[in-house]
Coordinates of C-alpha atoms and ligand atoms in Angstrom, one line a residue:
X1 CA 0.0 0.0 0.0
X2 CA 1.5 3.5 -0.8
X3 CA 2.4 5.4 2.2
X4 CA 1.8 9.4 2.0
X5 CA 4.5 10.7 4.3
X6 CA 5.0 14.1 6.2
X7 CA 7.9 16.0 5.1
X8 CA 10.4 18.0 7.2
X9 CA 13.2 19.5 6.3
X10 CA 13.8 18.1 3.2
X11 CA 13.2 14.4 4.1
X12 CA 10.1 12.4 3.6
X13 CA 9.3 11.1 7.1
X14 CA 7.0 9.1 8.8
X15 CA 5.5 8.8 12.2
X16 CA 3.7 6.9 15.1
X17 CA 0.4 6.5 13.4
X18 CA -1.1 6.3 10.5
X19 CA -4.5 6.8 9.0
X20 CA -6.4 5.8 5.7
X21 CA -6.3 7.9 2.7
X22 CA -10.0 6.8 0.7
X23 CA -11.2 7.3 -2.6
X24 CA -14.9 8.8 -2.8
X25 CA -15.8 7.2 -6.1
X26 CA -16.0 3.5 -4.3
X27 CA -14.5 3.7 -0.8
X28 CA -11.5 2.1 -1.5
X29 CA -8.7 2.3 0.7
X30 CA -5.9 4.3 -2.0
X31 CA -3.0 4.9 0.3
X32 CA -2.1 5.2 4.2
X33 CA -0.9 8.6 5.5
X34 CA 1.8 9.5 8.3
X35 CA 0.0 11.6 10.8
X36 CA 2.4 14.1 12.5
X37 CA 2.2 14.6 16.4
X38 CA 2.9 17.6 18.3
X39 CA 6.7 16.7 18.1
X40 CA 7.0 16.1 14.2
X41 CA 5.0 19.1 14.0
X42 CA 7.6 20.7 16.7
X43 CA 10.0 19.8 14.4
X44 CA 9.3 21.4 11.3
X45 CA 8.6 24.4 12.7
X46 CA 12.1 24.0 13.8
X47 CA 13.2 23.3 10.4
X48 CA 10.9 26.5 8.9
X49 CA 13.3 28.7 10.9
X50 CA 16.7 27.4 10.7
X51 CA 16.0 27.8 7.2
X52 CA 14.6 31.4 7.6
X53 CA 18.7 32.2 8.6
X54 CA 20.4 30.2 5.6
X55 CA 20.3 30.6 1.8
X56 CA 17.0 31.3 1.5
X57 CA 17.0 34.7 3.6
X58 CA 20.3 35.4 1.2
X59 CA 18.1 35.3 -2.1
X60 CA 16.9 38.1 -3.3
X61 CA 13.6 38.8 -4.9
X62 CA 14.5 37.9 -8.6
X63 CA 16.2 34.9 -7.6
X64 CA 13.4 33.4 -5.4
X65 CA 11.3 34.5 -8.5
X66 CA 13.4 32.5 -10.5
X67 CA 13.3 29.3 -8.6
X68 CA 9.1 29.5 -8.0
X69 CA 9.1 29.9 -11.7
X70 CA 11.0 26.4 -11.6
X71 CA 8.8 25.1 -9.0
X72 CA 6.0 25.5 -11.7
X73 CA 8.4 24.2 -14.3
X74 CA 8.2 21.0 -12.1
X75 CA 4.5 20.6 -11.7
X76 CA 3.8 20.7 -15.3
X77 CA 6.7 18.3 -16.0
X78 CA 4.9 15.8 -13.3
X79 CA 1.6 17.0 -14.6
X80 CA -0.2 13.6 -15.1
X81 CA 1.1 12.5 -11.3
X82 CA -0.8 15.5 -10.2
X83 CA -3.6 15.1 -12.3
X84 CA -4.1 11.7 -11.3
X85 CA -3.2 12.0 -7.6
X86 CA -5.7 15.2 -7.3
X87 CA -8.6 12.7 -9.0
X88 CA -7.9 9.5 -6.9
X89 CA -8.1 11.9 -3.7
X90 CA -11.3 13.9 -4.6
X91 CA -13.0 11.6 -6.9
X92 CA -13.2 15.0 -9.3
X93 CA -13.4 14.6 -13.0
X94 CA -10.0 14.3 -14.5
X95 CA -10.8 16.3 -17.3
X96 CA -11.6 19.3 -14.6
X97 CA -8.1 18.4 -12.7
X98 CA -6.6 18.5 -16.0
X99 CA -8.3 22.2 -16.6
X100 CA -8.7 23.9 -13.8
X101 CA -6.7 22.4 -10.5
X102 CA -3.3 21.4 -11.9
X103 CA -2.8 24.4 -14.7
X104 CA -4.0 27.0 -11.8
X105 CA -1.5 25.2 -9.1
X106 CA 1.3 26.2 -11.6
X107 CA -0.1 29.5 -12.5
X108 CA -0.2 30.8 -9.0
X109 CA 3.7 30.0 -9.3
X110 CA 4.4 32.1 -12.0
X111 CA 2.3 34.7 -11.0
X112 CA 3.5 35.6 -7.7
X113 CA 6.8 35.1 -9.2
X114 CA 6.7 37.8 -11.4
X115 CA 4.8 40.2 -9.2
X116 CA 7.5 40.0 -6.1
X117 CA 9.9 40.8 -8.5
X118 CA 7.9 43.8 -10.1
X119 CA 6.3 45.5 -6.7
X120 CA 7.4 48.9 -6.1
X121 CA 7.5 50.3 -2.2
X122 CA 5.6 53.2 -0.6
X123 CA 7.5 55.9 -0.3
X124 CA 6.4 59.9 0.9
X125 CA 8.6 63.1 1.2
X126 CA 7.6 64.6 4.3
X127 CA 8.0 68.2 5.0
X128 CA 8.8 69.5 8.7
X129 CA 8.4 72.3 10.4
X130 CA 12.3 73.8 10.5
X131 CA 12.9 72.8 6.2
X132 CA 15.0 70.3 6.8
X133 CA 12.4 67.4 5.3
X134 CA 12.7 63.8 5.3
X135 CA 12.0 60.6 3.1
X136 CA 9.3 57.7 4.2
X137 CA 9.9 54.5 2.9
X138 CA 8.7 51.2 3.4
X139 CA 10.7 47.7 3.0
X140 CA 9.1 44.5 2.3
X141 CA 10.4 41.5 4.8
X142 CA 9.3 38.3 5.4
X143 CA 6.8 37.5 8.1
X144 CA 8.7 34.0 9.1
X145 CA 7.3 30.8 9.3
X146 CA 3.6 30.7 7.9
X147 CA 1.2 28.1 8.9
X148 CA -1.0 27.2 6.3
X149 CA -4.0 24.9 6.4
X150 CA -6.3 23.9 3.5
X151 CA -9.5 22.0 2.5
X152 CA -10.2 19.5 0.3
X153 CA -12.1 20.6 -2.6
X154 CA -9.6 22.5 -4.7
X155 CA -6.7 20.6 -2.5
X156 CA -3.3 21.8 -4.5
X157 CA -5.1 25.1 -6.1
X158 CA -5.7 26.5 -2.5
X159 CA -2.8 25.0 -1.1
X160 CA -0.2 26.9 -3.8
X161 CA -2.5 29.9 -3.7
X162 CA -1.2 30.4 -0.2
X163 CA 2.3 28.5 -0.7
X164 CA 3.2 30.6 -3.6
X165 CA 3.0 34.3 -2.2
X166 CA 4.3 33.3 1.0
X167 CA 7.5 31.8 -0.7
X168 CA 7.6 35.2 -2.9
X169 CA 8.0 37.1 0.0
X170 CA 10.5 35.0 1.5
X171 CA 8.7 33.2 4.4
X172 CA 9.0 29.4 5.1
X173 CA 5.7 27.3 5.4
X174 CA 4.5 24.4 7.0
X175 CA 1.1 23.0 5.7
X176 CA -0.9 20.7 6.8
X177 CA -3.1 19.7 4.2
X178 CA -7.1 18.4 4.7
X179 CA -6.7 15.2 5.7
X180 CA -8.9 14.3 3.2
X181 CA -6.3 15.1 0.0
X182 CA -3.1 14.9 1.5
X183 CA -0.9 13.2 -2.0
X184 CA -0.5 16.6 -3.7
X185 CA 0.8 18.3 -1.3
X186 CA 3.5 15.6 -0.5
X187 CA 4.0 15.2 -4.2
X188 CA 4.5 19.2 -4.6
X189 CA 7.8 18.6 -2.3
X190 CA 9.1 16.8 -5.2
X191 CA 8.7 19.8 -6.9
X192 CA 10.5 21.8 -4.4
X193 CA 13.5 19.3 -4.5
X194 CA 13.8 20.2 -8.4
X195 CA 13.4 24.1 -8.3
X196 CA 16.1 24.4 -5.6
X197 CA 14.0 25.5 -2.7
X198 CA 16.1 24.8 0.3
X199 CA 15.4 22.3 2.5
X200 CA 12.8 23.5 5.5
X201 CA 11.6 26.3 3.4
X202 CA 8.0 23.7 2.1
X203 CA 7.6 21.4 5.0
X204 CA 4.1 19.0 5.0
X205 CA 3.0 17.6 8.2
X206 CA -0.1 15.3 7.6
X207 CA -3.0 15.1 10.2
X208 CA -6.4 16.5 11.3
X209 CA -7.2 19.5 13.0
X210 CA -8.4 19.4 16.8
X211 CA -6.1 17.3 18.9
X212 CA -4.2 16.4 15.9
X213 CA -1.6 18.2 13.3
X214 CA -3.8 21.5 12.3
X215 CA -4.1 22.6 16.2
X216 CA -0.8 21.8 17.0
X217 CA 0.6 24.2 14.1
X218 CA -2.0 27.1 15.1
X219 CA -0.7 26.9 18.7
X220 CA 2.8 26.8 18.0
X221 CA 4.3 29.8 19.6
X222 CA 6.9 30.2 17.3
X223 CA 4.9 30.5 14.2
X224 CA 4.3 34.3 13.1
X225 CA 1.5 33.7 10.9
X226 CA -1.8 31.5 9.7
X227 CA -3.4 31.4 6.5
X228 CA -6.2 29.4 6.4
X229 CA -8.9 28.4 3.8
X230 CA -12.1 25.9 5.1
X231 CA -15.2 26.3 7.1
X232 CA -15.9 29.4 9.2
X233 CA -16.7 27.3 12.4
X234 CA -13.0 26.1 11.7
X235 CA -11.8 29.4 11.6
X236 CA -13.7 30.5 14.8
X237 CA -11.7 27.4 16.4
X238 CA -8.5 28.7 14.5
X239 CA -8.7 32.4 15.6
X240 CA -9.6 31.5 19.1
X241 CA -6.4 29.2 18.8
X242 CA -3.9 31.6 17.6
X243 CA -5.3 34.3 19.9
X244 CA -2.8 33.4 22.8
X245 CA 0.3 34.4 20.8
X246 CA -1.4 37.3 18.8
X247 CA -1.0 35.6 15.3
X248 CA -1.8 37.9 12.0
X249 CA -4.6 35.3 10.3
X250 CA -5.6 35.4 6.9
X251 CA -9.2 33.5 6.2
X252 CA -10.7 32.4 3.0
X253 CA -14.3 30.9 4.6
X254 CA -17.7 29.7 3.4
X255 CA -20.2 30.8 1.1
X256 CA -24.1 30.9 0.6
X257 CA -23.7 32.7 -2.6
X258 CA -26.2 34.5 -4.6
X259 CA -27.0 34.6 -8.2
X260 CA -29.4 37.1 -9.7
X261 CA -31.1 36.5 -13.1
X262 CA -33.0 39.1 -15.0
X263 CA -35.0 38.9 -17.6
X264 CA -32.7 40.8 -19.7
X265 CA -30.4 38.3 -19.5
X266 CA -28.4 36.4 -22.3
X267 CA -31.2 33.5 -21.5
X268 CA -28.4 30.5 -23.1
X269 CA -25.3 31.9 -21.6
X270 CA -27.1 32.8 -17.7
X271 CA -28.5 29.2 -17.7
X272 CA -25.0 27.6 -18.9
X273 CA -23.4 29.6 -16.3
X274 CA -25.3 28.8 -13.7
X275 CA -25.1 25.2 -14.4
X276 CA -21.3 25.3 -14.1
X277 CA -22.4 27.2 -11.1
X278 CA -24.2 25.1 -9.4
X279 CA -22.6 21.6 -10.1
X280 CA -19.3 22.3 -11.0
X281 CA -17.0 20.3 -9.2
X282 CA -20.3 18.4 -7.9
X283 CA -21.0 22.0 -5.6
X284 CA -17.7 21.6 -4.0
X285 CA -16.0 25.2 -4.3
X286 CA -16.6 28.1 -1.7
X287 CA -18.2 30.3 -4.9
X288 CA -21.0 28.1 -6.1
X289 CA -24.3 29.5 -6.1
X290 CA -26.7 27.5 -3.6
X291 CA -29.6 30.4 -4.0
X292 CA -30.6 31.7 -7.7
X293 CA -33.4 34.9 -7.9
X294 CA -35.0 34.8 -11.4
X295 CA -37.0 37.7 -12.1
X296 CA -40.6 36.4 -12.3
X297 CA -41.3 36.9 -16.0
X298 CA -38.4 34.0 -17.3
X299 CA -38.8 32.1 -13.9
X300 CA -40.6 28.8 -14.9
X301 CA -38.4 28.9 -18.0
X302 CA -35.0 29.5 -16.3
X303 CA -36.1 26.0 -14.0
X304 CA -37.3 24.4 -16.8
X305 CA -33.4 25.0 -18.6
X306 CA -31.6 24.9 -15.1
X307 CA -33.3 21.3 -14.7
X308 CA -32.7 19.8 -18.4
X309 CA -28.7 20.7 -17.7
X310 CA -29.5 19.2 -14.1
X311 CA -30.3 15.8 -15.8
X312 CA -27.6 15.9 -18.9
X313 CA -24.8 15.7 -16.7
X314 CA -22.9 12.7 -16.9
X315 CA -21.9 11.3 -13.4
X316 CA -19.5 8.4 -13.4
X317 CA -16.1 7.3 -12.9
X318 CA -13.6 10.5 -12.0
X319 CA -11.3 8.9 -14.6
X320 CA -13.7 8.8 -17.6
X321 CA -13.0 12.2 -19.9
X322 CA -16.6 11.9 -20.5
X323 CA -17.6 12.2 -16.5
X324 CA -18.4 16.0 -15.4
X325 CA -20.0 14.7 -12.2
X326 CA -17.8 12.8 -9.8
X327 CA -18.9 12.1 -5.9
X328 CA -18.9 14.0 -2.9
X329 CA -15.7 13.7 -0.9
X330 CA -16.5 11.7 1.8
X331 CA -19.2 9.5 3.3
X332 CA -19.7 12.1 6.5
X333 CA -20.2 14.8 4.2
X334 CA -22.9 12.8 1.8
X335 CA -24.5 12.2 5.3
X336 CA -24.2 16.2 6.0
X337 CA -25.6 17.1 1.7
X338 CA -28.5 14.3 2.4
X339 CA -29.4 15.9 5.8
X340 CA -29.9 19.1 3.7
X341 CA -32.1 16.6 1.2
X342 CA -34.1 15.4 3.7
X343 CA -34.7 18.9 5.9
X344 CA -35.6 20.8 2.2
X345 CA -38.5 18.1 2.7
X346 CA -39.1 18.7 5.8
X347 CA -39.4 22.6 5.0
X348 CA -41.7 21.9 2.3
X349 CA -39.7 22.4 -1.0
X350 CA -40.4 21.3 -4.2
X351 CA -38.0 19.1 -5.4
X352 CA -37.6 19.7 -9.1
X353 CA -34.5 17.3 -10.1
X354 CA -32.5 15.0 -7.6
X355 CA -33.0 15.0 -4.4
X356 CA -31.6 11.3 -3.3
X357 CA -28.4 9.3 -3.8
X358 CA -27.1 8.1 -7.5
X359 CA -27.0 4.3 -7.9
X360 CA -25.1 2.8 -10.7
X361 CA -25.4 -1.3 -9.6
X362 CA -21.4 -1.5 -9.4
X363 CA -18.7 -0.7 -7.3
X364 CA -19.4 3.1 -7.2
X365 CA -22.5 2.3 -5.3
X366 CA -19.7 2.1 -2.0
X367 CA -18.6 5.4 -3.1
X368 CA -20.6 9.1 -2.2
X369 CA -22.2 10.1 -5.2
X370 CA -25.4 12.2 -4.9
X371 CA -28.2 13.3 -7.6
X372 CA -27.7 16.9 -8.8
X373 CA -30.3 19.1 -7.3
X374 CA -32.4 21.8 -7.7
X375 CA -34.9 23.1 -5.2
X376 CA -38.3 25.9 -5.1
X377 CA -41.0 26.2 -2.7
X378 CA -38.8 27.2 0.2
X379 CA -39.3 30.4 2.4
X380 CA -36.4 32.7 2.7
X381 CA -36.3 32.1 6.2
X382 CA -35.9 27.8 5.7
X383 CA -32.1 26.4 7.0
X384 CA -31.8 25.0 3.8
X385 CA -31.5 29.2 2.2
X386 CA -29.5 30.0 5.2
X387 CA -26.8 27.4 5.6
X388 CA -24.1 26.3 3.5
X389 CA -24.3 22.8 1.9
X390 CA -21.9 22.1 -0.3
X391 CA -22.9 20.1 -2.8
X392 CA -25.0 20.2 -6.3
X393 CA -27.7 21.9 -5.1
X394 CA -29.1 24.8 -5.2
X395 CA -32.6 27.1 -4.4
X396 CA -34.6 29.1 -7.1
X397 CA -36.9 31.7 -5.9
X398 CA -38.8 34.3 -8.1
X399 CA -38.5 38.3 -7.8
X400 CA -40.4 40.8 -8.9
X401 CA -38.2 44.0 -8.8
X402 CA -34.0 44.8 -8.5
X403 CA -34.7 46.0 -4.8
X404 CA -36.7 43.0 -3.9
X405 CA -33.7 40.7 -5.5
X406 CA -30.5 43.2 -3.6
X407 CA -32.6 42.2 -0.4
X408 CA -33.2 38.9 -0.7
X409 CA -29.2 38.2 -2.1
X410 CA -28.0 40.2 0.6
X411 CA -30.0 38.5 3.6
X412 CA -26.9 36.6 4.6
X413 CA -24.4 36.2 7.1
X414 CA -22.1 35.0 4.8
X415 CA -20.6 37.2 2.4
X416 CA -18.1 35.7 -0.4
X417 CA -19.4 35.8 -3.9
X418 CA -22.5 36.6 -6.4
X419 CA -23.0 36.4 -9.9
X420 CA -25.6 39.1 -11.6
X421 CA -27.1 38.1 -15.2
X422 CA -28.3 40.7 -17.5
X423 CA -27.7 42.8 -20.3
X424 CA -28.6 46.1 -19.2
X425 CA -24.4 46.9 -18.4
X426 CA -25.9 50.2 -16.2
X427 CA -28.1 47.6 -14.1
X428 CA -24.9 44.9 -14.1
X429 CA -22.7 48.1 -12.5
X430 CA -25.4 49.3 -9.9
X431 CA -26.4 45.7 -8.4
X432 CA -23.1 44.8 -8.6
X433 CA -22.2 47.6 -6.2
X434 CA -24.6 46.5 -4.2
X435 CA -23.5 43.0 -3.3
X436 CA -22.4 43.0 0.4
X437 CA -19.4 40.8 -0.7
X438 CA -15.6 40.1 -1.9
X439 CA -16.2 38.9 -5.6
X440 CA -19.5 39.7 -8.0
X441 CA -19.5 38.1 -11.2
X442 CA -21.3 39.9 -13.7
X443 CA -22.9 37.6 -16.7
X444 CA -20.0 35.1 -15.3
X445 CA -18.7 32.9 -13.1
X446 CA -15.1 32.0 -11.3
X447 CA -13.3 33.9 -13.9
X448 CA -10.5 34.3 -12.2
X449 CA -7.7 37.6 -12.6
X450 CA -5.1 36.0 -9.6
X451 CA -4.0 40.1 -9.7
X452 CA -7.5 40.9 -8.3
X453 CA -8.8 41.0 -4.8
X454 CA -10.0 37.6 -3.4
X455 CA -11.7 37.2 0.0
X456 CA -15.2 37.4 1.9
X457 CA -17.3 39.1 4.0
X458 CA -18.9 38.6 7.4
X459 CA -18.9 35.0 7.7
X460 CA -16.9 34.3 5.0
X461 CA -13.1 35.4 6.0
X462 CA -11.1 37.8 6.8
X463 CA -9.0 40.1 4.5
X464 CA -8.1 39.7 1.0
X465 CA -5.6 37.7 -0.7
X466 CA -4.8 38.1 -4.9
X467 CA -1.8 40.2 -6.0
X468 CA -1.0 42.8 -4.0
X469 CA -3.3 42.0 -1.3
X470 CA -1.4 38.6 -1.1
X471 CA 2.2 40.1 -1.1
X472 CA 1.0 42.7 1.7
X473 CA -0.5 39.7 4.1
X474 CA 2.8 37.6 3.7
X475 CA 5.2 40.1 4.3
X476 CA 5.8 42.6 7.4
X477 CA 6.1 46.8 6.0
X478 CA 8.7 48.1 8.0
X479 CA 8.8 51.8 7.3
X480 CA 12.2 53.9 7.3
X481 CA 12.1 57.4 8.0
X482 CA 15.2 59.8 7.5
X483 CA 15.8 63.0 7.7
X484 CA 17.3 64.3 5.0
Ligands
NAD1 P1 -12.6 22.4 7.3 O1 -12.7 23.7 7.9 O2 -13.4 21.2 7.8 O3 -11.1 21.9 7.1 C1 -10.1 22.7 6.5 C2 -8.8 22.4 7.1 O4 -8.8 22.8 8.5 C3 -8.4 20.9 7.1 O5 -7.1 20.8 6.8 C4 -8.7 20.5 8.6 O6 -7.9 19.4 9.0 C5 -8.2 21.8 9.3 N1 -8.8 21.9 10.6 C6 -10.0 21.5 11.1 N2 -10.2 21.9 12.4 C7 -9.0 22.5 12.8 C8 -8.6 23.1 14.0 N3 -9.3 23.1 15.1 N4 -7.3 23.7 14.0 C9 -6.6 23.7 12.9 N5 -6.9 23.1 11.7 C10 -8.2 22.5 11.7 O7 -13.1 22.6 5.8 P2 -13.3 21.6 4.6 O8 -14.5 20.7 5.0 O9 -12.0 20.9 4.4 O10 -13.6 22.5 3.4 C11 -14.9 22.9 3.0 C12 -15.2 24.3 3.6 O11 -14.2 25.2 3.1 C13 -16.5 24.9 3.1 O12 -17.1 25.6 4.1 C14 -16.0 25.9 2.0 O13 -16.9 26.9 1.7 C15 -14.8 26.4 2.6 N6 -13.9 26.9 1.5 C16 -13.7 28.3 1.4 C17 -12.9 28.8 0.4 C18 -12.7 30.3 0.2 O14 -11.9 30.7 -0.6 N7 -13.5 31.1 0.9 C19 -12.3 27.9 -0.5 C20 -12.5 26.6 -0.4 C21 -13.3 26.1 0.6
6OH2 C1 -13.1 27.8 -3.2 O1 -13.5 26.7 -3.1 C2 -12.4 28.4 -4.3 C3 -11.5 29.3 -4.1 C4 -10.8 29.8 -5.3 C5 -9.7 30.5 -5.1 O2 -9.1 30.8 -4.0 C6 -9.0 31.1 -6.3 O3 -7.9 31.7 -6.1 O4 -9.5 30.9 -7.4

């Protein structure tokens, strides 16, 4: 049986225990994984900042650049291992890994390669009272030693979207992947042996969160900083954990997203769209949209379209190019989506596709798959509006005017993304303003700038990572002033 193994310091270690690593498209036991104890965790933190004093503190920015461009020259030379250590983990389609995950792994590479080496510094002339003036300036420096902990939908996407920046600016990392997907993120230290990154700078230490690997990071006194993507009751447990030592935290959270139809719209191109919105990566990604407002007028034909693409989907086996439905990740959380299935019942919803579990009468009946699903009926108030479920599904409720839509989109505690379909560009601008969130969408979907700003509102993080934003989380501004 492959062994998935921590890595510290440059060595692929193991440890005292070990758990199973299973494959959601029939339950199959794929690998075993080292889980890391406080000690192993201890110990690459330990690593993280010897290294903070050797070569890697000597490099300067275009030479780090350099070698995170090679890191990405190293993922796409392993790109099949990735591709088909991403699908075995998630049970995603490998003709999405091959698309989206594994290209966007490498491209966050490149791009915070280039952008480290292009940043300018703030700088202001100050004028003083007796003339004589003086010059601002602020420096860039690393943080240190960056904890970083991610999910499992997007596994080595969110993971490098955190990794890359933080290595830009010259910090060391330790990760502790979900302990759901943990192979890429061993296999990206492969990566870092070929690019040159010195040893301790990428460290992986495998494990869970409370009581296991992920809390024993978060307390660690001596590291300076956590970045953490996931749920935002994890985060709450996260924040509370790194409050003791006063840790800077960076939070990418969850989602009840909005999408907002008018009749306007480009009728095809909304529906399409939304489809990908709603089922892409079986409703696995922080930005999918779990409620859709369709302005009265087009409602019963938007369903009617939303459905037909509902049922044309083609669930199967994550390594079929035809698939572009794969299962849900685990069997806890196709216990957590059916809850949802049964409560919209419960609440009195109409289902209009779905609703139950997929059966195929072969060995993917042991694995999670769920029928895509689409939802009316329910009141805005009903759990199943409110909370965040995370897989295909979604709500469509009908609206009669913008301000009545703005409301109802808005009515959330989360705050992360929403999508807004018309032609009418004026309308596209004002709703768009409107969105009490990080990232609207207008007539499109997770079309993705990695310069732009990236993050959520109220429940759904804390601060913003993407280009700049990123560089400014991952590095401390230490401001010079001197009188001229
Ligand atoms: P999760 O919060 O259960 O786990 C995420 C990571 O945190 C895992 O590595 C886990 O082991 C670790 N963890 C759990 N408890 C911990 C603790 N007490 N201390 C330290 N680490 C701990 O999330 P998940 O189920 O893996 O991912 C799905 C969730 O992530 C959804 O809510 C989704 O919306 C959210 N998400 C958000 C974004 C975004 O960019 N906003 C992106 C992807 C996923
Ligand atoms: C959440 O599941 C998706 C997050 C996407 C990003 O962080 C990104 O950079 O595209």
């Amino acid at each position: 049986m492959k062994l998935i193994q921590n890595y510290i310091d440059g060595r692929f270690v193991s440890g005292e225990r070990e758990f199973a690593d299973v494959n959601p498209a029939d339950g199959t036991v794929i690998a075993q994984v080292t889980e890391a104890g406080k000690a192993q965790v201890a110990e690459a933190v330990n690593a993280a900042r010897v290294a903070l004093s050797g070569e890697w503190r000597r490099l300067g920015n275009r030479e780090r650049a350099a070698r995170l461009h090679k890191v990405a020259d190293a993922i796409e030379k392993r790109f099949d291992c990735f591709v088909q250590a991403e699908v075995a983990d998630t049970g995603k389609p490998v003709a999405l890994a091959s698309r989206l995950d594994i290209p966007r792994a490498a491209a966050n590479f490149r791009v915070f390669a280039d952008l480290v080496k292009m940043a300018g510094l703030e700088s202001f002339h100050t004028e003083t009272p007796d003339g004589t003036n003086a010059l601002n300036y602020a420096v860039r420096q690393p943080l240190g030693i960056v904890g970083v902990i991610t999910p499992w939908n997007l596994p080595l996407l969110l993971l490098t979207w955190k990794v890359a920046p933080a290595l830009a600016c010259g910090n060391a990392v330790v990760v502790k992947p979900s302990e759901e997907t943990p192979a890429t993120a061993t296999l990206l230290a492969e990566a870092m042996q070929d690019a040159g990154i010195p040893n301790g700078v990428y460290n992986v230490v495998h494990g869970f969160g409370s009581g296991s690997a992920g809390e024993f990071l978060t307390q660690h006194p001596d590291v300076d900083a956590v970045t953490f993507t996931g749920e935002s009751r994890t985060g709450a447990a996260i924040m509370q954990s790194v409050a003791a030592t006063v840790k800077p935290v960076s939070f990418e959270l969850g989602g009840k997203n909005a999408a907002i139809v008018f009749a306007d719209c480009n009728f095809d191109e909304a529906v399409k769209g939304l489809s990908d919105a709603v089922f892409l990566n079986t409703g696995q990604v922080c930005l999918c949209a779990e409620r859709i407002y369709v302005e009265r007028t087009i409602f019963t034909a938007f369903v009617d379209a939303l459905k037909q693409r509902a049922e044309s989907l083609n669930p199967g086996w994550p390594n079929d190019e035809k698939t572009d439905l794969g299962p849900l990740i685990s069997a806890q959380h196709r216990e957590k989506v059916l809850s949802y299935y049964r409560l919209a019942r419960q609440e009195g919803a109409t289902a209009v596709t779905g609703g139950g579990v997929r059966q195929f009468g072969d060995e993917r009946d042991n694995g999670f798959y769920v029928q895509p699903t689409i939802y009316t009926g329910l009141s805005e108030s009903a759990r199943c509006v409110k909370e965040e479920i995370f897989g295909p599904v979604c709500h469509i409720a009908p609206f009669d005017s913008e301000e009545e839509a703005v409301a109802m989109a808005n009515d959330t505690k989360y705050g992360l993304a929403a999508s807004i379909w018309t032609s009418n560009l004026k309308r596209g601008h004002r709703v768009g303003q409107q969105m009490k969130v990080g990232i609207t969408w207008v007539n499109c979907w997770f079309l993705r700038d990695l310069r732009t700003p990236f993050g959520g509102a109220g429940l759904s993080g804390i601060g913003r990572e993407g280009g700049m934003h990123s560089l400014n989380f991952y590095s401390e501004l230490n401001n010079i002033c001197i009188r001229l």
